[in-house]
Amino acid sequence: RKEVEQDPGPFNVPEGATVAFNCTYSNSASQSFFWYRQDCRKEPKLLMSVYSSGNEDGRFTAQLNRASQYISLLIRDSKLSDSATYLCVVNTPGGSGYALNFGKGTSLLVTP
Amino acid sequence: EPEVTQTPSHQVTQMGQEVILRCVPISNHLYFYWYRQILGQKVEFLVSFYNNEISEKSEIFDDQFSVERPDGSNFTLKIRSTKLEDSAMYFCASSGGVWGSSYEQYFGPGTRLTVT
């Protein structure tokens, strides 16, 4: 199984800051890309799917560069409640195509 | 908002025993999954299930594991003869309803399995 690589962090930022996470994936045949967040000892929660054209959801912007096999997540005006681990997730091609391959996650701590 | 539910939240079992982890996927979803996360490690895919059969499984999902959809709502993971290294959080997920993307998977709160 090919890997999804993320900077583990931790990223410590003050409230209101902008923070960016990056991710690379190794299987060029992957077709579906996501960002999940995971709070300590909780389940991964879908934050957003990532589309080739880039997409935005409120304070969150995701970008995909298929040529570089690179995915990013930008969080603007960060809130204390954004503190979590952010998981870069890519589908595994072949088989059903639905198996998700998770990165180890990037830890974010937003401080007052 | 519909959600995936899992029971029990925590299961303690002795090595060699069989356990059944239960999940109720989101009601109109068609695809079901099990993942696991060993403490401090990444989430790992175990198996996907569609149309009452396994559609894909990982190398982790060996003969010790089985899945079943015994009725219209439950989805179970059975682990026969548990080993110490099976201790992990097991997450059920579902995707692919009429209104949703087949690829966007929603996770349940997990069952923490401790094998002693």
JSON list of N, CA and C in Angstrom, two decimals, chain A residues 1-4 32 34 36 38 41-44 46 49 51 87 91-104, chain B residues 31 33 35 37 39 41-45 48 55-59 89 91 95 101-110 112:
[
{"chain": "A", "resi": 1, "resn": "ARG", "atom": "N", "xyz": [0.85, -1.19, 0.00]},
{"chain": "A", "resi": 1, "resn": "ARG", "atom": "CA", "xyz": [0.00, 0.00, 0.00]},
{"chain": "A", "resi": 1, "resn": "ARG", "atom": "C", "xyz": [0.88, 1.23, 0.00]},
{"chain": "A", "resi": 2, "resn": "LYS", "atom": "N", "xyz": [0.62, 2.15, -0.99]},
{"chain": "A", "resi": 2, "resn": "LYS", "atom": "CA", "xyz": [1.44, 3.33, -1.09]},
{"chain": "A", "resi": 2, "resn": "LYS", "atom": "C", "xyz": [1.09, 4.28, 0.05]},
{"chain": "A", "resi": 3, "resn": "GLU", "atom": "N", "xyz": [1.99, 5.22, 0.27]},
{"chain": "A", "resi": 3, "resn": "GLU", "atom": "CA", "xyz": [1.89, 6.05, 1.47]},
{"chain": "A", "resi": 3, "resn": "GLU", "atom": "C", "xyz": [1.32, 7.43, 1.21]},
{"chain": "A", "resi": 4, "resn": "VAL", "atom": "N", "xyz": [0.81, 8.01, 2.26]},
{"chain": "A", "resi": 4, "resn": "VAL", "atom": "CA", "xyz": [0.39, 9.41, 2.31]},
{"chain": "A", "resi": 4, "resn": "VAL", "atom": "C", "xyz": [1.27, 10.05, 3.38]},
{"chain": "A", "resi": 32, "resn": "SER", "atom": "N", "xyz": [-9.62, 10.17, -5.34]},
{"chain": "A", "resi": 32, "resn": "SER", "atom": "CA", "xyz": [-10.43, 10.87, -4.35]},
{"chain": "A", "resi": 32, "resn": "SER", "atom": "C", "xyz": [-9.55, 11.31, -3.20]},
{"chain": "A", "resi": 34, "resn": "PHE", "atom": "N", "xyz": [-9.28, 13.77, 0.50]},
{"chain": "A", "resi": 34, "resn": "PHE", "atom": "CA", "xyz": [-10.08, 14.32, 1.59]},
{"chain": "A", "resi": 34, "resn": "PHE", "atom": "C", "xyz": [-9.18, 14.87, 2.68]},
{"chain": "A", "resi": 36, "resn": "TYR", "atom": "N", "xyz": [-9.71, 15.02, 6.79]},
{"chain": "A", "resi": 36, "resn": "TYR", "atom": "CA", "xyz": [-10.49, 14.69, 7.97]},
{"chain": "A", "resi": 36, "resn": "TYR", "atom": "C", "xyz": [-9.82, 15.37, 9.17]},
{"chain": "A", "resi": 38, "resn": "GLN", "atom": "N", "xyz": [-9.36, 14.78, 13.42]},
{"chain": "A", "resi": 38, "resn": "GLN", "atom": "CA", "xyz": [-9.54, 13.78, 14.47]},
{"chain": "A", "resi": 38, "resn": "GLN", "atom": "C", "xyz": [-9.16, 14.41, 15.81]},
{"chain": "A", "resi": 41, "resn": "ARG", "atom": "N", "xyz": [-8.54, 10.55, 20.64]},
{"chain": "A", "resi": 41, "resn": "ARG", "atom": "CA", "xyz": [-9.29, 9.33, 20.95]},
{"chain": "A", "resi": 41, "resn": "ARG", "atom": "C", "xyz": [-10.72, 9.34, 20.41]},
{"chain": "A", "resi": 42, "resn": "LYS", "atom": "N", "xyz": [-10.94, 10.13, 19.36]},
{"chain": "A", "resi": 42, "resn": "LYS", "atom": "CA", "xyz": [-12.25, 10.16, 18.71]},
{"chain": "A", "resi": 42, "resn": "LYS", "atom": "C", "xyz": [-12.13, 9.66, 17.28]},
{"chain": "A", "resi": 43, "resn": "GLU", "atom": "N", "xyz": [-13.27, 9.60, 16.62]},
{"chain": "A", "resi": 43, "resn": "GLU", "atom": "CA", "xyz": [-13.27, 9.14, 15.25]},
{"chain": "A", "resi": 43, "resn": "GLU", "atom": "C", "xyz": [-12.84, 10.23, 14.28]},
{"chain": "A", "resi": 44, "resn": "PRO", "atom": "N", "xyz": [-12.32, 9.85, 13.11]},
{"chain": "A", "resi": 44, "resn": "PRO", "atom": "CA", "xyz": [-12.07, 10.86, 12.08]},
{"chain": "A", "resi": 44, "resn": "PRO", "atom": "C", "xyz": [-13.39, 11.45, 11.61]},
{"chain": "A", "resi": 46, "resn": "LEU", "atom": "N", "xyz": [-15.07, 13.87, 8.64]},
{"chain": "A", "resi": 46, "resn": "LEU", "atom": "CA", "xyz": [-14.83, 14.45, 7.32]},
{"chain": "A", "resi": 46, "resn": "LEU", "atom": "C", "xyz": [-14.91, 15.97, 7.40]},
{"chain": "A", "resi": 49, "resn": "SER", "atom": "N", "xyz": [-13.98, 17.22, 1.12]},
{"chain": "A", "resi": 49, "resn": "SER", "atom": "CA", "xyz": [-13.37, 16.56, -0.03]},
{"chain": "A", "resi": 49, "resn": "SER", "atom": "C", "xyz": [-12.51, 17.60, -0.75]},
{"chain": "A", "resi": 51, "resn": "TYR", "atom": "N", "xyz": [-11.14, 18.86, -4.42]},
{"chain": "A", "resi": 51, "resn": "TYR", "atom": "CA", "xyz": [-11.38, 18.75, -5.86]},
{"chain": "A", "resi": 51, "resn": "TYR", "atom": "C", "xyz": [-10.24, 19.38, -6.64]},
{"chain": "A", "resi": 87, "resn": "LEU", "atom": "N", "xyz": [-6.02, 14.98, 9.17]},
{"chain": "A", "resi": 87, "resn": "LEU", "atom": "CA", "xyz": [-5.61, 13.79, 8.44]},
{"chain": "A", "resi": 87, "resn": "LEU", "atom": "C", "xyz": [-5.81, 13.99, 6.95]},
{"chain": "A", "resi": 91, "resn": "ASN", "atom": "N", "xyz": [-7.89, 7.92, -1.62]},
{"chain": "A", "resi": 91, "resn": "ASN", "atom": "CA", "xyz": [-8.40, 6.57, -1.88]},
{"chain": "A", "resi": 91, "resn": "ASN", "atom": "C", "xyz": [-7.29, 5.71, -2.47]},
{"chain": "A", "resi": 92, "resn": "THR", "atom": "N", "xyz": [-7.41, 4.42, -2.27]},
{"chain": "A", "resi": 92, "resn": "THR", "atom": "CA", "xyz": [-6.44, 3.47, -2.81]},
{"chain": "A", "resi": 92, "resn": "THR", "atom": "C", "xyz": [-6.99, 2.90, -4.10]},
{"chain": "A", "resi": 93, "resn": "PRO", "atom": "N", "xyz": [-6.35, 3.19, -5.22]},
{"chain": "A", "resi": 93, "resn": "PRO", "atom": "CA", "xyz": [-6.86, 2.68, -6.49]},
{"chain": "A", "resi": 93, "resn": "PRO", "atom": "C", "xyz": [-6.76, 1.16, -6.56]},
{"chain": "A", "resi": 94, "resn": "GLY", "atom": "N", "xyz": [-7.53, 0.60, -7.47]},
{"chain": "A", "resi": 94, "resn": "GLY", "atom": "CA", "xyz": [-7.57, -0.85, -7.56]},
{"chain": "A", "resi": 94, "resn": "GLY", "atom": "C", "xyz": [-8.55, -1.39, -6.55]},
{"chain": "A", "resi": 95, "resn": "GLY", "atom": "N", "xyz": [-8.82, -2.66, -6.63]},
{"chain": "A", "resi": 95, "resn": "GLY", "atom": "CA", "xyz": [-9.81, -3.23, -5.72]},
{"chain": "A", "resi": 95, "resn": "GLY", "atom": "C", "xyz": [-11.13, -2.52, -5.92]},
{"chain": "A", "resi": 96, "resn": "SER", "atom": "N", "xyz": [-11.79, -2.19, -4.84]},
{"chain": "A", "resi": 96, "resn": "SER", "atom": "CA", "xyz": [-13.06, -1.49, -4.93]},
{"chain": "A", "resi": 96, "resn": "SER", "atom": "C", "xyz": [-12.88, -0.01, -5.24]},
{"chain": "A", "resi": 97, "resn": "GLY", "atom": "N", "xyz": [-11.66, 0.50, -4.98]},
{"chain": "A", "resi": 97, "resn": "GLY", "atom": "CA", "xyz": [-11.42, 1.92, -5.15]},
{"chain": "A", "resi": 97, "resn": "GLY", "atom": "C", "xyz": [-11.88, 2.76, -3.98]},
{"chain": "A", "resi": 98, "resn": "TYR", "atom": "N", "xyz": [-12.51, 2.11, -3.00]},
{"chain": "A", "resi": 98, "resn": "TYR", "atom": "CA", "xyz": [-13.07, 2.87, -1.88]},
{"chain": "A", "resi": 98, "resn": "TYR", "atom": "C", "xyz": [-12.20, 2.82, -0.63]},
{"chain": "A", "resi": 99, "resn": "ALA", "atom": "N", "xyz": [-11.24, 1.92, -0.58]},
{"chain": "A", "resi": 99, "resn": "ALA", "atom": "CA", "xyz": [-10.39, 1.84, 0.61]},
{"chain": "A", "resi": 99, "resn": "ALA", "atom": "C", "xyz": [-9.64, 3.15, 0.78]},
{"chain": "A", "resi": 100, "resn": "LEU", "atom": "N", "xyz": [-9.69, 3.71, 1.96]},
{"chain": "A", "resi": 100, "resn": "LEU", "atom": "CA", "xyz": [-9.02, 4.98, 2.22]},
{"chain": "A", "resi": 100, "resn": "LEU", "atom": "C", "xyz": [-7.65, 4.72, 2.84]},
{"chain": "A", "resi": 101, "resn": "ASN", "atom": "N", "xyz": [-6.68, 5.51, 2.38]},
{"chain": "A", "resi": 101, "resn": "ASN", "atom": "CA", "xyz": [-5.32, 5.45, 2.88]},
{"chain": "A", "resi": 101, "resn": "ASN", "atom": "C", "xyz": [-5.07, 6.75, 3.65]},
{"chain": "A", "resi": 102, "resn": "PHE", "atom": "N", "xyz": [-4.83, 6.63, 4.93]},
{"chain": "A", "resi": 102, "resn": "PHE", "atom": "CA", "xyz": [-4.70, 7.79, 5.80]},
{"chain": "A", "resi": 102, "resn": "PHE", "atom": "C", "xyz": [-3.24, 8.17, 6.00]},
{"chain": "A", "resi": 103, "resn": "GLY", "atom": "N", "xyz": [-2.99, 9.46, 6.06]},
{"chain": "A", "resi": 103, "resn": "GLY", "atom": "CA", "xyz": [-1.72, 9.94, 6.58]},
{"chain": "A", "resi": 103, "resn": "GLY", "atom": "C", "xyz": [-1.72, 9.83, 8.10]},
{"chain": "A", "resi": 104, "resn": "LYS", "atom": "N", "xyz": [-0.55, 10.02, 8.68]},
{"chain": "A", "resi": 104, "resn": "LYS", "atom": "CA", "xyz": [-0.46, 9.93, 10.14]},
{"chain": "A", "resi": 104, "resn": "LYS", "atom": "C", "xyz": [-1.04, 11.16, 10.83]},
{"chain": "B", "resi": 31, "resn": "TYR", "atom": "N", "xyz": [-22.46, 1.34, 1.21]},
{"chain": "B", "resi": 31, "resn": "TYR", "atom": "CA", "xyz": [-21.11, 0.81, 1.34]},
{"chain": "B", "resi": 31, "resn": "TYR", "atom": "C", "xyz": [-20.70, 0.89, 2.80]},
{"chain": "B", "resi": 33, "resn": "TYR", "atom": "N", "xyz": [-17.64, -0.21, 5.89]},
{"chain": "B", "resi": 33, "resn": "TYR", "atom": "CA", "xyz": [-16.21, -0.41, 6.04]},
{"chain": "B", "resi": 33, "resn": "TYR", "atom": "C", "xyz": [-15.86, -0.64, 7.51]},
{"chain": "B", "resi": 35, "resn": "TYR", "atom": "N", "xyz": [-12.25, -0.06, 9.80]},
{"chain": "B", "resi": 35, "resn": "TYR", "atom": "CA", "xyz": [-10.87, 0.41, 9.90]},
{"chain": "B", "resi": 35, "resn": "TYR", "atom": "C", "xyz": [-10.42, 0.17, 11.32]},
{"chain": "B", "resi": 37, "resn": "GLN", "atom": "N", "xyz": [-7.31, 1.55, 14.31]},
{"chain": "B", "resi": 37, "resn": "GLN", "atom": "CA", "xyz": [-6.24, 2.49, 14.64]},
{"chain": "B", "resi": 37, "resn": "GLN", "atom": "C", "xyz": [-5.59, 2.01, 15.93]},
{"chain": "B", "resi": 39, "resn": "LEU", "atom": "N", "xyz": [-3.10, 2.51, 18.94]},
{"chain": "B", "resi": 39, "resn": "LEU", "atom": "CA", "xyz": [-2.79, 3.74, 19.67]},
{"chain": "B", "resi": 39, "resn": "LEU", "atom": "C", "xyz": [-1.50, 4.37, 19.17]},
{"chain": "B", "resi": 41, "resn": "GLN", "atom": "N", "xyz": [-0.88, 5.34, 16.17]},
{"chain": "B", "resi": 41, "resn": "GLN", "atom": "CA", "xyz": [-0.58, 5.07, 14.77]},
{"chain": "B", "resi": 41, "resn": "GLN", "atom": "C", "xyz": [-1.71, 5.58, 13.87]},
{"chain": "B", "resi": 42, "resn": "LYS", "atom": "N", "xyz": [-1.51, 5.40, 12.58]},
{"chain": "B", "resi": 42, "resn": "LYS", "atom": "CA", "xyz": [-2.50, 5.93, 11.65]},
{"chain": "B", "resi": 42, "resn": "LYS", "atom": "C", "xyz": [-3.69, 4.99, 11.51]},
{"chain": "B", "resi": 43, "resn": "VAL", "atom": "N", "xyz": [-4.76, 5.50, 10.97]},
{"chain": "B", "resi": 43, "resn": "VAL", "atom": "CA", "xyz": [-5.95, 4.71, 10.70]},
{"chain": "B", "resi": 43, "resn": "VAL", "atom": "C", "xyz": [-5.65, 3.77, 9.52]},
{"chain": "B", "resi": 44, "resn": "GLU", "atom": "N", "xyz": [-6.03, 2.50, 9.67]},
{"chain": "B", "resi": 44, "resn": "GLU", "atom": "CA", "xyz": [-5.72, 1.49, 8.64]},
{"chain": "B", "resi": 44, "resn": "GLU", "atom": "C", "xyz": [-7.01, 0.83, 8.15]},
{"chain": "B", "resi": 45, "resn": "PHE", "atom": "N", "xyz": [-7.12, 0.68, 6.86]},
{"chain": "B", "resi": 45, "resn": "PHE", "atom": "CA", "xyz": [-8.26, 0.01, 6.24]},
{"chain": "B", "resi": 45, "resn": "PHE", "atom": "C", "xyz": [-8.22, -1.49, 6.51]},
{"chain": "B", "resi": 48, "resn": "SER", "atom": "N", "xyz": [-13.97, -3.57, 3.04]},
{"chain": "B", "resi": 48, "resn": "SER", "atom": "CA", "xyz": [-15.16, -2.87, 2.55]},
{"chain": "B", "resi": 48, "resn": "SER", "atom": "C", "xyz": [-16.20, -3.91, 2.14]},
{"chain": "B", "resi": 55, "resn": "SER", "atom": "N", "xyz": [-16.06, -6.39, -0.80]},
{"chain": "B", "resi": 55, "resn": "SER", "atom": "CA", "xyz": [-15.59, -5.87, -2.08]},
{"chain": "B", "resi": 55, "resn": "SER", "atom": "C", "xyz": [-14.07, -5.68, -2.08]},
{"chain": "B", "resi": 56, "resn": "GLU", "atom": "N", "xyz": [-13.49, -5.52, -0.91]},
{"chain": "B", "resi": 56, "resn": "GLU", "atom": "CA", "xyz": [-12.04, -5.41, -0.84]},
{"chain": "B", "resi": 56, "resn": "GLU", "atom": "C", "xyz": [-11.61, -5.66, 0.60]},
{"chain": "B", "resi": 57, "resn": "LYS", "atom": "N", "xyz": [-10.43, -6.23, 0.77]},
{"chain": "B", "resi": 57, "resn": "LYS", "atom": "CA", "xyz": [-9.89, -6.39, 2.11]},
{"chain": "B", "resi": 57, "resn": "LYS", "atom": "C", "xyz": [-8.39, -6.16, 2.07]},
{"chain": "B", "resi": 58, "resn": "SER", "atom": "N", "xyz": [-7.86, -5.73, 3.20]},
{"chain": "B", "resi": 58, "resn": "SER", "atom": "CA", "xyz": [-6.43, -5.49, 3.28]},
{"chain": "B", "resi": 58, "resn": "SER", "atom": "C", "xyz": [-5.71, -6.74, 3.77]},
{"chain": "B", "resi": 59, "resn": "GLU", "atom": "N", "xyz": [-4.39, -6.65, 3.77]},
{"chain": "B", "resi": 59, "resn": "GLU", "atom": "CA", "xyz": [-3.60, -7.80, 4.23]},
{"chain": "B", "resi": 59, "resn": "GLU", "atom": "C", "xyz": [-3.78, -8.04, 5.73]},
{"chain": "B", "resi": 89, "resn": "MET", "atom": "N", "xyz": [-8.41, 0.71, 18.36]},
{"chain": "B", "resi": 89, "resn": "MET", "atom": "CA", "xyz": [-9.73, 1.29, 18.17]},
{"chain": "B", "resi": 89, "resn": "MET", "atom": "C", "xyz": [-10.23, 0.81, 16.81]},
{"chain": "B", "resi": 91, "resn": "PHE", "atom": "N", "xyz": [-13.00, 1.30, 13.95]},
{"chain": "B", "resi": 91, "resn": "PHE", "atom": "CA", "xyz": [-14.00, 2.24, 13.45]},
{"chain": "B", "resi": 91, "resn": "PHE", "atom": "C", "xyz": [-14.79, 1.60, 12.32]},
{"chain": "B", "resi": 95, "resn": "SER", "atom": "N", "xyz": [-20.78, 4.87, 3.46]},
{"chain": "B", "resi": 95, "resn": "SER", "atom": "CA", "xyz": [-20.83, 5.89, 2.42]},
{"chain": "B", "resi": 95, "resn": "SER", "atom": "C", "xyz": [-21.86, 5.49, 1.38]},
{"chain": "B", "resi": 101, "resn": "SER", "atom": "N", "xyz": [-22.08, 11.29, -1.77]},
{"chain": "B", "resi": 101, "resn": "SER", "atom": "CA", "xyz": [-21.01, 10.72, -2.57]},
{"chain": "B", "resi": 101, "resn": "SER", "atom": "C", "xyz": [-20.67, 9.32, -2.09]},
{"chain": "B", "resi": 102, "resn": "SER", "atom": "N", "xyz": [-20.45, 8.44, -3.04]},
{"chain": "B", "resi": 102, "resn": "SER", "atom": "CA", "xyz": [-20.04, 7.08, -2.66]},
{"chain": "B", "resi": 102, "resn": "SER", "atom": "C", "xyz": [-18.69, 7.09, -1.97]},
{"chain": "B", "resi": 103, "resn": "TYR", "atom": "N", "xyz": [-17.91, 8.13, -2.23]},
{"chain": "B", "resi": 103, "resn": "TYR", "atom": "CA", "xyz": [-16.55, 8.14, -1.73]},
{"chain": "B", "resi": 103, "resn": "TYR", "atom": "C", "xyz": [-16.39, 8.82, -0.37]},
{"chain": "B", "resi": 104, "resn": "GLU", "atom": "N", "xyz": [-17.37, 9.62, 0.05]},
{"chain": "B", "resi": 104, "resn": "GLU", "atom": "CA", "xyz": [-17.25, 10.32, 1.32]},
{"chain": "B", "resi": 104, "resn": "GLU", "atom": "C", "xyz": [-17.71, 9.39, 2.43]},
{"chain": "B", "resi": 105, "resn": "GLN", "atom": "N", "xyz": [-16.78, 8.99, 3.25]},
{"chain": "B", "resi": 105, "resn": "GLN", "atom": "CA", "xyz": [-17.06, 8.01, 4.29]},
{"chain": "B", "resi": 105, "resn": "GLN", "atom": "C", "xyz": [-17.23, 8.71, 5.63]},
{"chain": "B", "resi": 106, "resn": "TYR", "atom": "N", "xyz": [-18.25, 8.26, 6.36]},
{"chain": "B", "resi": 106, "resn": "TYR", "atom": "CA", "xyz": [-18.57, 8.82, 7.66]},
{"chain": "B", "resi": 106, "resn": "TYR", "atom": "C", "xyz": [-18.32, 7.74, 8.70]},
{"chain": "B", "resi": 107, "resn": "PHE", "atom": "N", "xyz": [-17.60, 8.14, 9.73]},
{"chain": "B", "resi": 107, "resn": "PHE", "atom": "CA", "xyz": [-17.12, 7.19, 10.72]},
{"chain": "B", "resi": 107, "resn": "PHE", "atom": "C", "xyz": [-17.96, 7.19, 11.98]},
{"chain": "B", "resi": 108, "resn": "GLY", "atom": "N", "xyz": [-18.10, 6.00, 12.56]},
{"chain": "B", "resi": 108, "resn": "GLY", "atom": "CA", "xyz": [-18.70, 5.89, 13.88]},
{"chain": "B", "resi": 108, "resn": "GLY", "atom": "C", "xyz": [-17.69, 6.24, 14.96]},
{"chain": "B", "resi": 109, "resn": "PRO", "atom": "N", "xyz": [-18.15, 6.29, 16.23]},
{"chain": "B", "resi": 109, "resn": "PRO", "atom": "CA", "xyz": [-17.29, 6.72, 17.33]},
{"chain": "B", "resi": 109, "resn": "PRO", "atom": "C", "xyz": [-16.24, 5.70, 17.73]},
{"chain": "B", "resi": 110, "resn": "GLY", "atom": "N", "xyz": [-16.35, 4.49, 17.21]},
{"chain": "B", "resi": 110, "resn": "GLY", "atom": "CA", "xyz": [-15.32, 3.49, 17.46]},
{"chain": "B", "resi": 110, "resn": "GLY", "atom": "C", "xyz": [-15.61, 2.58, 18.64]},
{"chain": "B", "resi": 112, "resn": "ARG", "atom": "N", "xyz": [-13.23, 0.59, 21.37]},
{"chain": "B", "resi": 112, "resn": "ARG", "atom": "CA", "xyz": [-11.86, 0.36, 21.83]},
{"chain": "B", "resi": 112, "resn": "ARG", "atom": "C", "xyz": [-11.75, -1.08, 22.30]}
]
